[in-house]
Coordinates of N, CA and C in Angstrom, one line a residue:
M1 N -18.2 0.2 -37.4 CA -16.9 -0.4 -36.4 C -15.7 -0.8 -37.5
S2 N -14.9 -0.1 -37.5 CA -13.3 -1.0 -38.5 C -13.4 -2.1 -37.4
T3 N -12.6 -3.3 -38.6 CA -12.2 -5.1 -37.7 C -11.3 -4.4 -37.1
G4 N -9.8 -4.0 -37.6 CA -8.6 -3.2 -36.8 C -9.3 -3.1 -35.3
L5 N -10.1 -2.7 -35.0 CA -10.2 -1.7 -33.8 C -11.1 -2.9 -32.8
I6 N -12.3 -3.7 -33.4 CA -12.7 -5.0 -32.9 C -11.4 -5.9 -32.5
I7 N -10.6 -6.4 -33.2 CA -9.6 -6.9 -32.9 C -8.8 -5.8 -31.5
T8 N -9.1 -5.1 -31.8 CA -8.0 -3.9 -30.4 C -8.5 -4.8 -29.4
L9 N -9.9 -4.2 -29.5 CA -10.6 -4.4 -28.5 C -11.1 -6.4 -27.7
I10 N -11.0 -7.0 -28.5 CA -10.8 -8.4 -28.2 C -9.7 -9.2 -27.3
V11 N -8.1 -8.0 -28.0 CA -7.0 -8.6 -27.2 C -6.8 -8.1 -26.0
A12 N -7.4 -6.0 -25.9 CA -7.2 -5.8 -24.5 C -8.2 -6.5 -23.9
A13 N -9.7 -7.3 -23.9 CA -10.8 -7.8 -22.6 C -9.5 -8.8 -23.0
V14 N -9.6 -9.7 -23.0 CA -8.5 -11.3 -22.8 C -7.0 -10.8 -22.0
V15 N -6.7 -9.6 -22.1 CA -5.5 -9.5 -21.2 C -6.1 -9.0 -20.1
V16 N -7.2 -8.0 -19.7 CA -7.5 -7.7 -18.9 C -8.3 -9.4 -18.0
L17 N -8.9 -9.9 -18.6 CA -8.9 -10.9 -18.1 C -8.4 -11.6 -18.0
A18 N -7.0 -12.3 -17.9 CA -6.0 -12.7 -18.0 C -5.4 -12.1 -16.4
I19 N -5.7 -11.2 -16.4 CA -4.4 -10.4 -15.2 C -5.6 -10.8 -13.7
A20 N -6.8 -10.8 -14.1 CA -7.0 -11.0 -13.0 C -7.2 -12.5 -12.5
A21 N -7.5 -13.3 -13.9 CA -7.5 -14.9 -13.2 C -5.7 -14.8 -12.8
F22 N -4.7 -14.0 -13.0 CA -3.6 -13.9 -12.1 C -3.6 -14.3 -11.0
L23 N -4.1 -12.3 -10.9 CA -4.8 -11.7 -9.8 C -5.6 -13.0 -8.8
A24 N -6.4 -13.5 -9.4 CA -7.4 -14.9 -8.3 C -5.7 -16.3 -7.8
R25 N -5.5 -16.1 -8.1 CA -5.1 -16.8 -8.4 C -3.9 -16.8 -7.0
R26 N -3.1 -15.9 -7.0 CA -2.0 -15.8 -5.8 C -2.4 -14.7 -5.5
G27 N -4.3 -14.5 -4.9 CA -5.0 -13.6 -3.4 C -5.3 -12.4 -4.0
G28 N -4.4 -11.8 -4.7 CA -4.9 -10.3 -5.0 C -5.9 -9.5 -4.7
G29 N -5.6 -8.4 -5.1 CA -7.6 -7.8 -4.2 C -7.7 -7.4 -3.5
P30 N -7.9 -6.4 -2.8 CA -9.2 -6.5 -1.8 C -9.6 -7.5 -1.0
H31 N -10.1 -8.2 -1.6 CA -12.0 -8.6 -0.9 C -11.0 -10.2 -0.4
S32 N -9.4 -10.7 -1.3 CA -9.4 -11.3 -0.8 C -8.4 -11.1 0.3
V33 N -7.8 -9.9 0.4 CA -6.7 -10.1 1.5 C -7.7 -9.5 2.6
K34 N -8.5 -9.1 2.5 CA -9.2 -9.4 4.2 C -10.0 -10.9 4.0
R35 N -10.0 -11.5 3.2 CA -10.8 -13.1 3.4 C -9.5 -14.0 4.2
R36 N -8.4 -13.1 3.3 CA -7.0 -14.2 4.3 C -5.9 -14.0 5.4
F37 N -6.4 -13.1 6.3 CA -5.8 -12.2 7.5 C -7.0 -12.4 8.2
G38 N -8.2 -12.2 7.3 CA -9.0 -12.4 8.8 C -9.3 -10.9 9.7
P39 N -9.4 -11.6 11.1 CA -9.1 -10.3 11.7 C -7.7 -9.8 12.6
E40 N -6.7 -10.3 11.6 CA -5.2 -9.1 11.3 C -6.4 -8.2 10.7
Y41 N -6.6 -8.8 9.2 CA -6.8 -7.5 8.9 C -7.7 -6.5 8.6
E42 N -8.3 -6.4 10.2 CA -8.9 -6.0 11.0 C -8.7 -4.9 11.6
R43 N -7.5 -5.6 13.0 CA -6.9 -4.8 13.5 C -5.8 -3.5 12.5
T44 N -4.8 -3.9 11.1 CA -4.7 -3.7 10.3 C -5.5 -1.7 9.9
V45 N -6.6 -2.1 9.8 CA -7.5 -1.3 9.6 C -8.2 -0.7 10.3
A46 N -7.6 -0.7 11.6 CA -8.2 0.0 12.7 C -7.2 1.4 13.8
Q47 N -5.6 0.9 12.8 CA -4.5 1.2 13.6 C -3.5 2.5 12.2
H48 N -5.2 2.2 11.0 CA -4.3 3.4 10.0 C -6.0 4.2 10.0
N49 N -6.8 3.8 10.8 CA -8.2 4.8 11.9 C -8.9 4.7 10.2
G50 N -9.2 3.0 9.7 CA -10.2 3.2 9.4 C -9.8 4.2 7.6
D51 N -8.7 3.6 7.3 CA -7.8 4.0 6.3 C -7.6 2.4 5.3
T52 N -9.3 1.9 4.7 CA -8.7 0.2 4.5 C -7.8 0.4 3.2
K53 N -7.6 1.3 2.2 CA -6.7 1.4 1.6 C -5.2 1.4 1.6
A54 N -5.0 2.1 2.9 CA -3.1 1.6 3.5 C -3.0 0.8 4.4
A55 N -4.2 0.9 5.3 CA -4.4 -1.1 5.1 C -3.9 -1.9 3.9
E56 N -4.5 -2.7 3.7 CA -4.5 -3.2 2.0 C -2.8 -2.9 1.4
R57 N -2.5 -2.0 1.8 CA -1.3 -1.7 1.1 C -0.8 -2.9 2.2
E58 N -0.6 -2.4 3.1 CA 0.8 -3.0 4.2 C 0.3 -4.3 4.1
L59 N -0.9 -5.1 3.7 CA -0.9 -6.4 4.1 C 0.2 -7.0 3.2
S60 N -0.8 -6.1 2.1 CA 0.0 -6.7 1.3 C 1.3 -6.7 0.3
E61 N 2.1 -5.9 0.5 CA 2.9 -5.6 1.2 C 3.6 -7.2 2.3
R62 N 2.7 -7.2 3.2 CA 3.4 -8.2 4.0 C 3.7 -9.6 3.7
L63 N 2.6 -10.0 2.5 CA 2.4 -11.0 2.2 C 3.8 -11.1 0.9
R64 N 4.3 -9.4 0.1 CA 4.7 -10.1 -1.4 C 6.6 -10.3 -0.1
R65 N 6.4 -9.9 0.8 CA 8.2 -11.0 1.1 C 7.9 -11.6 2.5
H66 N 6.8 -11.8 2.3 CA 7.0 -13.2 3.3 C 6.0 -14.3 3.1
G67 N 5.2 -14.6 2.3 CA 4.3 -15.1 1.5 C 5.0 -17.0 1.0
E68 N 6.1 -16.6 0.8 CA 6.8 -17.6 0.6 C 7.4 -18.0 1.4
L69 N 7.8 -18.1 2.7 CA 8.4 -18.9 3.8 C 7.9 -20.2 3.3
R70 N 8.7 -21.1 3.9 CA 8.3 -22.6 3.7 C 9.3 -23.0 5.5
A71 N 7.1 -24.3 5.2 CA 7.5 -24.5 7.3 C 9.2 -24.9 6.9
K72 N 9.7 -25.4 7.7 CA 10.8 -25.8 8.3 C 10.4 -27.2 9.1
P73 N 10.7 -28.7 8.7 CA 10.0 -29.6 9.9 C 11.3 -30.0 11.3
L74 N 10.5 -29.6 12.0 CA 11.5 -30.1 13.9 C 11.5 -31.6 13.7
S75 N 12.7 -32.0 14.4 CA 12.6 -33.3 14.4 C 12.5 -33.8 15.3
P76 N 11.8 -35.4 16.0 CA 11.8 -35.1 17.1 C 11.9 -35.1 18.0
R77 N 13.2 -35.2 18.3 CA 14.1 -34.4 19.3 C 13.4 -33.1 20.3
E78 N 13.6 -31.7 19.0 CA 12.6 -30.2 18.9 C 11.6 -30.6 19.5
R79 N 11.1 -31.0 19.4 CA 9.7 -31.5 18.6 C 9.6 -31.8 20.6
E80 N 10.3 -32.3 20.9 CA 10.0 -33.1 22.1 C 10.4 -32.0 23.8
E81 N 10.9 -31.6 23.3 CA 12.5 -30.7 23.0 C 10.8 -29.4 23.8
Y82 N 10.8 -28.8 22.7 CA 9.4 -27.8 22.7 C 8.0 -27.9 23.8
A83 N 8.3 -29.6 23.4 CA 6.9 -29.7 24.6 C 6.9 -29.5 25.9
A84 N 8.4 -30.1 26.5 CA 7.8 -29.7 27.9 C 8.5 -28.3 28.0
Q85 N 9.3 -28.1 26.7 CA 9.2 -26.7 27.7 C 7.9 -25.3 28.5
W86 N 7.1 -25.7 27.3 CA 6.0 -25.4 27.1 C 5.0 -26.2 28.5
A87 N 5.2 -27.2 28.6 CA 4.7 -27.7 29.6 C 5.2 -28.0 30.7
T88 N 6.5 -26.6 31.3 CA 7.2 -25.9 31.9 C 7.0 -24.3 32.7
V89 N 6.6 -24.6 31.8 CA 6.3 -22.6 31.6 C 5.0 -22.5 31.8
Q90 N 4.3 -23.4 31.1 CA 2.7 -24.3 32.6 C 2.6 -23.9 33.1
E91 N 3.7 -24.5 34.4 CA 3.1 -25.6 35.9 C 3.6 -24.0 36.4
R92 N 5.4 -23.3 36.0 CA 5.3 -22.6 36.8 C 4.8 -21.0 37.4
F93 N 3.3 -21.2 36.3 CA 2.5 -20.1 36.1 C 2.6 -20.3 37.2
V94 N 2.1 -20.9 37.6 CA 0.8 -21.2 39.6 C 1.5 -20.4 40.8
D95 N 2.9 -20.9 40.4 CA 4.1 -19.9 41.0 C 4.4 -19.0 40.9
A96 N 5.2 -18.5 39.3 CA 5.8 -17.7 39.5 C 5.1 -17.1 37.7
P97 N 4.9 -16.5 38.1 CA 3.6 -15.5 36.5 C 4.8 -15.0 36.0
V98 N 4.9 -13.8 36.5 CA 5.9 -13.0 35.7 C 6.7 -14.0 34.7
E99 N 7.2 -15.1 35.5 CA 8.2 -15.5 35.0 C 8.1 -16.6 33.7
A100 N 6.5 -17.1 34.0 CA 5.7 -18.0 32.8 C 6.2 -17.6 31.7
V101 N 5.3 -16.0 32.0 CA 4.6 -15.1 30.8 C 5.9 -14.7 30.0
V102 N 7.0 -14.8 30.6 CA 8.3 -14.3 30.3 C 8.5 -15.3 29.1
S103 N 9.6 -16.0 30.1 CA 9.5 -18.0 29.4 C 9.0 -18.0 28.3
A104 N 7.4 -18.0 28.0 CA 6.6 -18.7 26.7 C 7.3 -17.3 25.7
D105 N 6.8 -16.2 26.0 CA 7.6 -14.8 25.1 C 8.7 -15.6 24.4
R106 N 9.6 -16.0 25.5 CA 10.8 -16.3 24.1 C 11.1 -17.4 24.0
L107 N 9.9 -18.0 24.3 CA 10.0 -19.7 23.9 C 9.1 -19.6 22.3
L108 N 8.7 -19.1 21.9 CA 7.8 -18.2 20.3 C 8.6 -17.9 19.7
S109 N 9.5 -16.8 20.3 CA 10.0 -16.8 19.6 C 11.4 -17.6 19.2
R110 N 11.8 -19.1 20.1 CA 12.4 -19.4 19.1 C 11.8 -20.7 18.1
L111 N 10.5 -20.5 19.0 CA 9.7 -21.7 18.8 C 9.5 -22.0 16.8
A112 N 8.6 -20.4 16.4 CA 8.8 -19.6 15.4 C 10.2 -19.7 14.7
E113 N 11.0 -19.1 15.2 CA 12.7 -19.6 14.2 C 12.7 -21.4 13.6
A114 N 12.6 -21.5 14.8 CA 13.3 -23.5 14.4 C 11.3 -23.7 13.7
R115 N 11.0 -22.9 13.0 CA 10.3 -22.9 12.1 C 10.5 -22.8 10.6
G116 N 11.0 -22.0 10.7 CA 12.0 -21.1 9.3 C 10.9 -19.5 9.3
F117 N 10.7 -18.6 10.1 CA 9.6 -17.9 10.5 C 11.7 -16.7 10.4
P118 N 11.4 -15.6 10.7 CA 12.9 -14.5 10.5 C 13.2 -14.6 12.5
G119 N 14.6 -14.8 12.4 CA 14.9 -14.9 14.0 C 15.7 -13.8 14.7
D120 N 15.9 -12.6 13.3 CA 16.4 -11.5 13.8 C 16.3 -10.1 14.2
G121 N 14.8 -10.0 14.2 CA 13.6 -9.5 15.6 C 12.5 -10.0 15.5
Y122 N 12.5 -9.2 16.3 CA 11.0 -9.1 16.6 C 9.0 -8.7 16.0
D123 N 9.7 -7.3 15.1 CA 9.0 -7.4 14.6 C 8.9 -8.1 13.5
E124 N 10.2 -8.1 12.5 CA 9.8 -9.2 11.8 C 9.2 -10.4 11.7
Q125 N 9.7 -10.8 13.4 CA 9.0 -12.2 13.3 C 7.4 -12.2 13.0
V126 N 7.0 -10.8 13.5 CA 5.3 -10.7 13.4 C 4.8 -10.9 12.3
S127 N 5.8 -9.1 11.5 CA 5.3 -9.5 10.4 C 4.6 -10.7 9.7
A128 N 5.8 -11.6 9.4 CA 6.1 -12.9 8.8 C 4.8 -14.1 9.7
L129 N 4.5 -13.8 10.8 CA 4.0 -14.2 11.6 C 1.6 -14.6 11.2
S130 N 2.5 -13.1 10.3 CA 0.2 -12.4 10.8 C -0.1 -12.7 9.3
V131 N 1.4 -13.4 8.4 CA 0.5 -13.4 6.6 C 0.3 -15.2 6.9
H132 N 1.0 -15.7 8.0 CA 0.5 -18.1 7.6 C -0.5 -17.8 8.9
H133 N -0.1 -16.8 9.9 CA -1.0 -17.9 11.8 C -1.7 -16.1 11.9
P134 N -2.3 -15.7 10.9 CA -3.3 -14.6 11.5 C -4.0 -14.6 11.9
R135 N -4.6 -15.5 12.4 CA -5.9 -15.9 14.0 C -4.9 -16.4 15.2
R136 N -3.5 -16.2 14.8 CA -2.8 -16.9 16.4 C -1.8 -15.7 16.9
V137 N -1.5 -14.6 15.5 CA -0.7 -13.7 16.1 C -0.9 -13.1 16.8
Q138 N -2.2 -13.2 16.4 CA -2.2 -11.6 18.2 C -1.1 -12.0 19.5
G139 N -1.9 -12.7 19.4 CA -1.9 -14.1 21.6 C -0.3 -13.5 21.4
Y140 N 0.8 -13.8 20.1 CA 1.8 -13.5 20.2 C 2.0 -12.0 20.5
R141 N 1.4 -11.3 20.2 CA 1.9 -9.7 20.8 C 0.9 -10.0 21.9
E142 N 0.4 -10.3 22.0 CA 0.4 -10.0 23.5 C 1.0 -10.8 24.6
V143 N 1.3 -12.2 25.0 CA 1.7 -12.4 26.0 C 3.8 -11.3 25.5
H144 N 4.1 -11.1 24.6 CA 5.4 -10.3 24.2 C 5.1 -8.6 25.1
A145 N 3.9 -8.3 25.0 CA 3.6 -7.3 25.9 C 3.4 -6.8 27.0
V146 N 2.6 -8.2 27.6 CA 2.6 -8.3 28.7 C 3.5 -8.0 29.9
A147 N 4.8 -9.9 29.2 CA 6.4 -9.7 29.4 C 6.7 -8.8 29.5
V148 N 7.5 -7.1 28.8 CA 7.2 -6.2 29.3 C 6.7 -5.9 30.3
L149 N 5.6 -5.5 30.5 CA 4.5 -4.8 31.4 C 5.3 -5.5 32.7
A150 N 5.6 -6.6 32.6 CA 5.5 -7.3 34.3 C 6.9 -7.6 34.1
R151 N 7.9 -7.6 33.6 CA 9.1 -7.0 34.0 C 9.0 -5.8 35.0
E152 N 8.0 -4.5 34.8 CA 8.1 -3.5 35.6 C 6.7 -3.1 37.0
G153 N 5.9 -4.8 36.7 CA 5.4 -4.8 37.7 C 3.7 -4.0 37.4
Q154 N 3.5 -3.7 36.3 CA 2.5 -3.3 35.8 C 0.9 -4.3 35.4
A155 N 1.6 -5.4 35.6 CA 0.6 -6.5 35.0 C 0.1 -7.6 35.5
D156 N -1.5 -7.5 36.6 CA -2.0 -7.9 37.4 C -2.0 -9.4 36.6
T157 N -2.5 -10.9 38.1 CA -2.0 -11.9 37.5 C -2.9 -12.3 36.1
E158 N -4.4 -11.6 36.6 CA -5.3 -12.2 35.5 C -5.0 -11.9 33.7
R159 N -4.2 -11.0 33.8 CA -4.0 -10.6 32.8 C -3.1 -10.8 31.8
L160 N -1.8 -11.7 32.9 CA -0.7 -12.9 32.5 C -0.9 -14.2 32.3
R161 N -2.7 -14.4 33.2 CA -2.9 -15.3 32.6 C -3.3 -15.7 31.2
E162 N -4.2 -14.8 30.7 CA -5.5 -14.5 29.2 C -3.6 -14.9 28.3
A163 N -3.3 -12.9 28.6 CA -1.5 -13.9 27.2 C -1.0 -15.5 27.5
L164 N -1.1 -15.6 28.5 CA -0.2 -17.5 28.2 C -1.5 -18.1 27.7
V165 N -3.1 -18.0 28.0 CA -3.5 -19.1 26.6 C -3.9 -18.3 25.1
H166 N -4.0 -16.9 25.1 CA -4.3 -16.7 24.1 C -2.9 -17.2 23.4
A167 N -1.3 -16.9 24.0 CA -0.4 -18.0 23.3 C -0.2 -18.7 22.9
R168 N -0.7 -19.5 23.7 CA -0.4 -21.2 23.4 C -1.2 -21.6 21.8
A169 N -2.5 -21.0 21.8 CA -2.8 -21.4 20.5 C -2.0 -21.3 19.3
L170 N -0.7 -19.9 19.1 CA 0.5 -20.4 18.6 C 1.3 -20.6 18.5
Y171 N 1.5 -21.5 19.7 CA 2.4 -22.6 20.4 C 1.5 -23.9 19.8
E172 N 0.6 -24.4 20.1 CA 0.2 -25.4 19.2 C 0.0 -25.5 17.5
D173 N 0.1 -24.9 17.0 CA -0.3 -24.0 16.1 C 1.3 -24.5 14.9
L174 N 2.6 -23.6 15.6 CA 4.1 -23.9 15.6 C 4.4 -24.7 15.8
M175 N 3.3 -26.3 16.3 CA 4.7 -27.1 17.4 C 3.8 -29.1 15.6
E176 N 2.2 -28.3 15.5 CA 1.2 -29.3 15.0 C 2.5 -29.7 13.9
Q177 N 1.9 -30.7 13.3 CA 3.5 -31.8 12.9 C 3.0 -31.5 11.2
S178 N 3.0 -31.3 10.3 CA 2.6 -31.4 8.7 C 2.8 -32.8 8.2
A179 N 1.4 -33.3 6.7 CA 2.1 -34.3 6.5 C 3.2 -34.6 5.4
H180 N 4.1 -33.4 5.5 CA 5.3 -33.6 4.5 C 6.8 -33.9 6.3
D181 N 6.7 -33.1 7.2 CA 7.6 -33.6 7.5 C 7.5 -34.6 8.8
S182 N 7.3 -35.0 8.9 CA 7.9 -36.7 8.3 C 8.9 -37.0 7.7
H183 N 8.5 -36.5 6.6 CA 8.9 -37.1 5.1 C 10.7 -36.3 5.2
G184 N 10.9 -34.9 6.2 CA 12.1 -35.0 6.2 C 11.7 -33.4 5.4
G185 N 10.3 -33.0 5.4 CA 10.3 -31.9 3.5 C 9.3 -30.7 4.5
G186 N 9.4 -29.4 3.3 CA 8.2 -28.2 4.1 C 7.8 -28.2 3.0
R187 N 7.2 -27.1 3.3 CA 5.6 -27.2 2.8 C 5.8 -25.3 2.3
P188 N 4.6 -25.0 2.0 CA 4.4 -24.2 2.6 C 3.7 -23.0 3.4
H189 N 4.1 -22.2 4.1 CA 2.7 -22.3 5.6 C 1.6 -21.6 5.0
E190 N 1.5 -21.0 4.0 CA -0.2 -20.8 3.9 C -1.0 -22.4 3.8
R191 N -0.1 -23.3 3.2 CA -1.5 -23.8 4.1 C -1.8 -24.2 5.4
D192 N -0.3 -23.7 6.3 CA -0.4 -24.0 7.7 C -1.8 -23.2 8.3
Y193 N -1.8 -22.1 7.5 CA -2.7 -21.1 7.6 C -4.0 -21.2 7.3
E194 N -4.6 -22.3 5.8 CA -5.7 -23.2 6.1 C -6.1 -23.5 6.6
H195 N -5.0 -24.6 6.7 CA -5.4 -25.9 7.8 C -6.0 -25.1 9.0
S196 N -5.4 -24.0 9.9 CA -5.7 -23.1 10.4 C -7.2 -22.6 10.5
R197 N -7.5 -22.1 9.2 CA -9.0 -21.7 9.2 C -9.7 -22.8 10.3
E198 N -9.3 -23.9 9.2 CA -10.4 -25.5 8.6 C -10.5 -25.4 10.1
H199 N -9.9 -25.2 11.1 CA -10.1 -25.8 12.8 C -10.7 -25.2 13.8
D200 N -10.6 -23.3 13.3 CA -10.7 -22.0 14.5 C -12.0 -23.4 15.2
R201 N -12.5 -23.8 14.1 CA -14.1 -23.6 15.5 C -13.9 -24.7 17.6
D202 N -13.6 -26.1 16.4 CA -12.9 -27.2 17.5 C -11.7 -27.6 17.5
R203 N -10.6 -26.3 17.7 CA -9.6 -27.1 18.3 C -9.5 -27.2 19.3
E204 N -10.3 -26.0 20.4 CA -9.7 -26.0 21.8 C -10.7 -27.3 22.7
H205 N -11.8 -27.2 22.1 CA -12.4 -28.7 22.9 C -11.6 -30.1 22.3
D206 N -10.9 -30.2 21.0 CA -10.5 -31.7 20.5 C -9.4 -31.0 22.1
R207 N -8.0 -30.2 21.5 CA -6.7 -30.3 22.3 C -6.9 -30.5 24.1
A208 N -8.1 -29.7 24.8 CA -8.2 -29.9 25.6 C -8.8 -31.7 26.1
H209 N -8.6 -32.3 25.9 CA -8.7 -33.8 25.8 C -8.3 -34.8 25.1
A210 N -7.0 -34.2 23.7 CA -6.2 -34.8 23.2 C -4.7 -35.2 24.3
D211 N -4.4 -36.3 23.6 CA -2.7 -36.9 24.9 C -1.5 -36.9 24.0
G212 N -1.9 -35.6 22.5 CA -0.6 -36.1 21.5 C 0.3 -35.9 22.0
S213 N 1.7 -36.1 21.0 CA 3.1 -35.4 21.0 C 3.0 -33.5 21.1
G214 N 2.0 -33.5 20.8 CA 2.6 -31.6 21.2 C 2.6 -30.8 22.0
S215 N 1.0 -31.4 22.6 CA -0.2 -30.9 24.1 C -0.3 -31.6 24.5
R216 N 0.8 -32.7 25.0 CA 0.9 -34.3 26.7 C 0.2 -33.2 27.5
G217 N -0.1 -33.3 28.2 CA -0.9 -32.9 29.5 C -2.1 -31.1 29.3
H218 N -2.4 -31.2 28.7 CA -2.1 -29.6 28.3 C -3.4 -29.4 28.7
G219 N -4.4 -30.0 28.5 CA -5.5 -29.8 29.3 C -5.0 -30.0 30.4
R220 N -4.8 -30.5 31.7 CA -5.0 -30.8 32.7 C -4.3 -28.9 33.3
L221 N -3.5 -28.5 32.4 CA -2.4 -27.5 32.7 C -3.4 -26.6 33.2
S222 N -4.4 -26.4 31.2 CA -5.3 -25.2 30.4 C -5.7 -24.7 32.4
E223 N -6.8 -25.6 32.7 CA -7.3 -26.3 33.2 C -7.0 -25.4 35.2
R224 N -5.7 -25.6 35.1 CA -5.5 -24.8 36.7 C -4.9 -23.2 36.4
L225 N -4.1 -22.8 34.7 CA -4.6 -21.8 34.7 C -5.8 -20.6 35.4
H226 N -6.9 -22.2 34.8 CA -8.1 -21.1 35.0 C -8.9 -21.2 35.7
L227 N -8.0 -21.1 36.7 CA -8.3 -21.6 38.8 C -8.3 -19.4 39.3
P228 N -9.7 -19.7 39.6 CA -9.4 -17.8 40.1 C -8.8 -18.0 41.7
G229 N -8.7 -19.0 41.9 CA -8.2 -19.5 43.4 C -5.9 -18.9 43.0
A230 N -6.6 -19.4 41.7 CA -4.8 -19.3 42.2 C -4.1 -18.2 41.7
V231 N -5.2 -17.0 40.8 CA -4.7 -16.2 40.0 C -5.6 -15.1 41.4
R232 N -5.9 -15.5 42.4 CA -6.3 -14.5 43.7 C -4.3 -14.7 44.1
R233 N -3.8 -15.7 45.0 CA -2.6 -15.6 45.3 C -2.1 -15.5 44.6
H234 N -1.2 -15.0 43.5 CA -0.3 -14.9 42.7 C -0.7 -13.7 42.3
D235 N -1.4 -12.0 42.7 CA -1.7 -10.9 41.6 C -0.3 -9.6 42.1
T236 N 0.5 -9.9 41.1 CA 1.5 -9.1 41.3 C 1.7 -7.4 41.3
S237 N 0.3 -6.9 41.0 CA -0.1 -5.4 41.1 C -0.5 -5.0 42.2
G238 N -1.2 -5.5 43.0 CA -1.7 -5.1 44.8 C -2.9 -4.7 43.8
G239 N -4.3 -5.3 43.8 CA -4.9 -5.1 43.3 C -5.0 -3.8 41.9
R240 N -4.5 -3.4 41.0 CA -3.9 -3.0 39.7 C -4.3 -3.3 39.4
A241 N -6.0 -2.6 37.7 CA -6.1 -3.1 37.0 C -5.0 -3.4 35.4

């Protein structure tokens, strides 16, 4: 083997290793896409009838479009207003579940836009949220879909309750104050995603007993949402599933 050929092979190997290292740092490759998106990956694969390549292309495109979004901090006044609005939504559910779910859908849209996500369309907003909150975004989809059905009288109260409970997880993620917020600076939403992963197992337990600024009283209100009596009183479907 000639010296020139040996040098060529060495250079080619170095280039391959450099590309692999770059992709690893950027989160490239199918395994990292699956790890990053978690349940959102499985959902997208199912949408593509099991075609993992097509699903990975779609998720990689979402990551390309929205991966560099930076979180906008909420001012103390905004945080208080959104917390009060969400508390009102949960209180309202007891007597007007349809109106409460419709309000929750709209509130999540406004809150997501306030945190820096696209505000010019539901689909694009959900696409961006799926990149940075892949384990919570399904709650937004559910509450949005159920709000549409509820307006047409096609959602019973149990389904409304479940949608509101699932939507609360994304609300809490969006309300969560980052270390940079108090200094008026943003940070990549990707760090919010990593933080969300760390707390997947114990967040609901802790928040049920918390009395923080972003979720004051939510434990008590969520217990009311779980009361079977309230569900039976306000069945809006006449017993339809």
